[in-house]
Tab-separated table of C-alpha atoms in Angstrom:
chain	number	residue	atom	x	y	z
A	1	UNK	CA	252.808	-25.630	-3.439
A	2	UNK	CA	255.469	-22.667	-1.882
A	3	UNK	CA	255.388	-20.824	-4.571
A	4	UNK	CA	258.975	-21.258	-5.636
A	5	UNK	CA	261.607	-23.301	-4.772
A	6	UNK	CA	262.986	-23.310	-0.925
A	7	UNK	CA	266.642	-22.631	-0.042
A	8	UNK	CA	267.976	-26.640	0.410
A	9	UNK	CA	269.623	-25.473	3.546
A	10	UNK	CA	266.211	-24.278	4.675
A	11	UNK	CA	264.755	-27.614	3.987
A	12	UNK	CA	267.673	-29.658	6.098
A	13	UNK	CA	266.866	-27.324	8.798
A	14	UNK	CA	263.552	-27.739	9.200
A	15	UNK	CA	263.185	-31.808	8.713
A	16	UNK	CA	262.538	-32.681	11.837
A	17	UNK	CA	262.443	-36.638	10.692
A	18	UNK	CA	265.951	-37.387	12.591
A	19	UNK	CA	264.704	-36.516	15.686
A	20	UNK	CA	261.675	-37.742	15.887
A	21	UNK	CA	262.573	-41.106	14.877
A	22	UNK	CA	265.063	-40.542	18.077
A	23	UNK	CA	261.492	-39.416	20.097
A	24	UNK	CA	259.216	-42.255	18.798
A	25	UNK	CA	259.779	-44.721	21.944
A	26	UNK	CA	259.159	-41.759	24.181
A	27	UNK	CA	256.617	-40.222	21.992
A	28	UNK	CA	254.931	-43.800	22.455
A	29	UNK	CA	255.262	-43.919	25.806
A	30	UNK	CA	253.699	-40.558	26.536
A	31	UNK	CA	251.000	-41.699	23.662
A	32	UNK	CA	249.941	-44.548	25.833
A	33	UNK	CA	249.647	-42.517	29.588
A	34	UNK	CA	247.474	-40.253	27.640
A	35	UNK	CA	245.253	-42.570	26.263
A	36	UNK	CA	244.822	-44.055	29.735
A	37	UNK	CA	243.465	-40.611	31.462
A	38	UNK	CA	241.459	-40.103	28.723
A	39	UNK	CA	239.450	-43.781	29.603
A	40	UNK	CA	239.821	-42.802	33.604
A	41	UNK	CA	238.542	-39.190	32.683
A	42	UNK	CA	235.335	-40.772	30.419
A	43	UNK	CA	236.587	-39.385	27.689
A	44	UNK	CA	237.414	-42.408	26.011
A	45	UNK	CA	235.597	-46.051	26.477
A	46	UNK	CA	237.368	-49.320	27.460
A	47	UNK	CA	236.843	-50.237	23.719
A	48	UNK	CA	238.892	-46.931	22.491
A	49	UNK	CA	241.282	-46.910	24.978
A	50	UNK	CA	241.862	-51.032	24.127
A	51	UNK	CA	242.165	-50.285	20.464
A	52	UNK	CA	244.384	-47.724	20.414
A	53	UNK	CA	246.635	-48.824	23.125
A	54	UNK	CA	246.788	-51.604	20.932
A	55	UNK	CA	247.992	-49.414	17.653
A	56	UNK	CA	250.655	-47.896	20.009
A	57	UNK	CA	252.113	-51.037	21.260
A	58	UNK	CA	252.169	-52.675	18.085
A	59	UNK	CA	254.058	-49.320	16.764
A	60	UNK	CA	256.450	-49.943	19.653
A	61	UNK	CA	257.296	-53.389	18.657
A	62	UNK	CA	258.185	-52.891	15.141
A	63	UNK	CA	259.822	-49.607	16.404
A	64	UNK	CA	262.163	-52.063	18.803
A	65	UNK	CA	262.291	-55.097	15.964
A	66	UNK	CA	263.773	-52.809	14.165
A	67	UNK	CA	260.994	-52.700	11.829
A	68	UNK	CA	259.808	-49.071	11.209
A	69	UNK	CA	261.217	-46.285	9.539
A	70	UNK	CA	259.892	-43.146	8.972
């Protein structure tokens, strides 16, 4: 709860939903180099870096089907 209601102008200001949806392939992208120094660094296993480079991609193709909206 805020406590109150927030100024509407405040509340188009600070969605930040419009953009990111703009970011998301990047955001992805970026996602998926990180994942992949995390398994060359050890901090991650095959398995972990599989599975969620897996999550990512499958992210990216609905995001390019045009089948996600956030």
């Amino acid at each position: 709860a805020t406590g109150g209601s927030l100024d509407p102008k405040f509340l188009i200001w600070q969605s930040s939903l419009p953009i990111d949806q703009r970011l998301l392939a990047v955001d992805i992208a970026g996602s998926l180099a990180h994942v992949a120094s995390l398994v060359a660094a050890g901090l991650l296993t095959e398995a972990e870096g599989t599975k969620i480079t897996e999550g990512l991609d499958a992210v990216g193709t609905k995001l390019s089907e045009g089948k996600l909206q956030l």
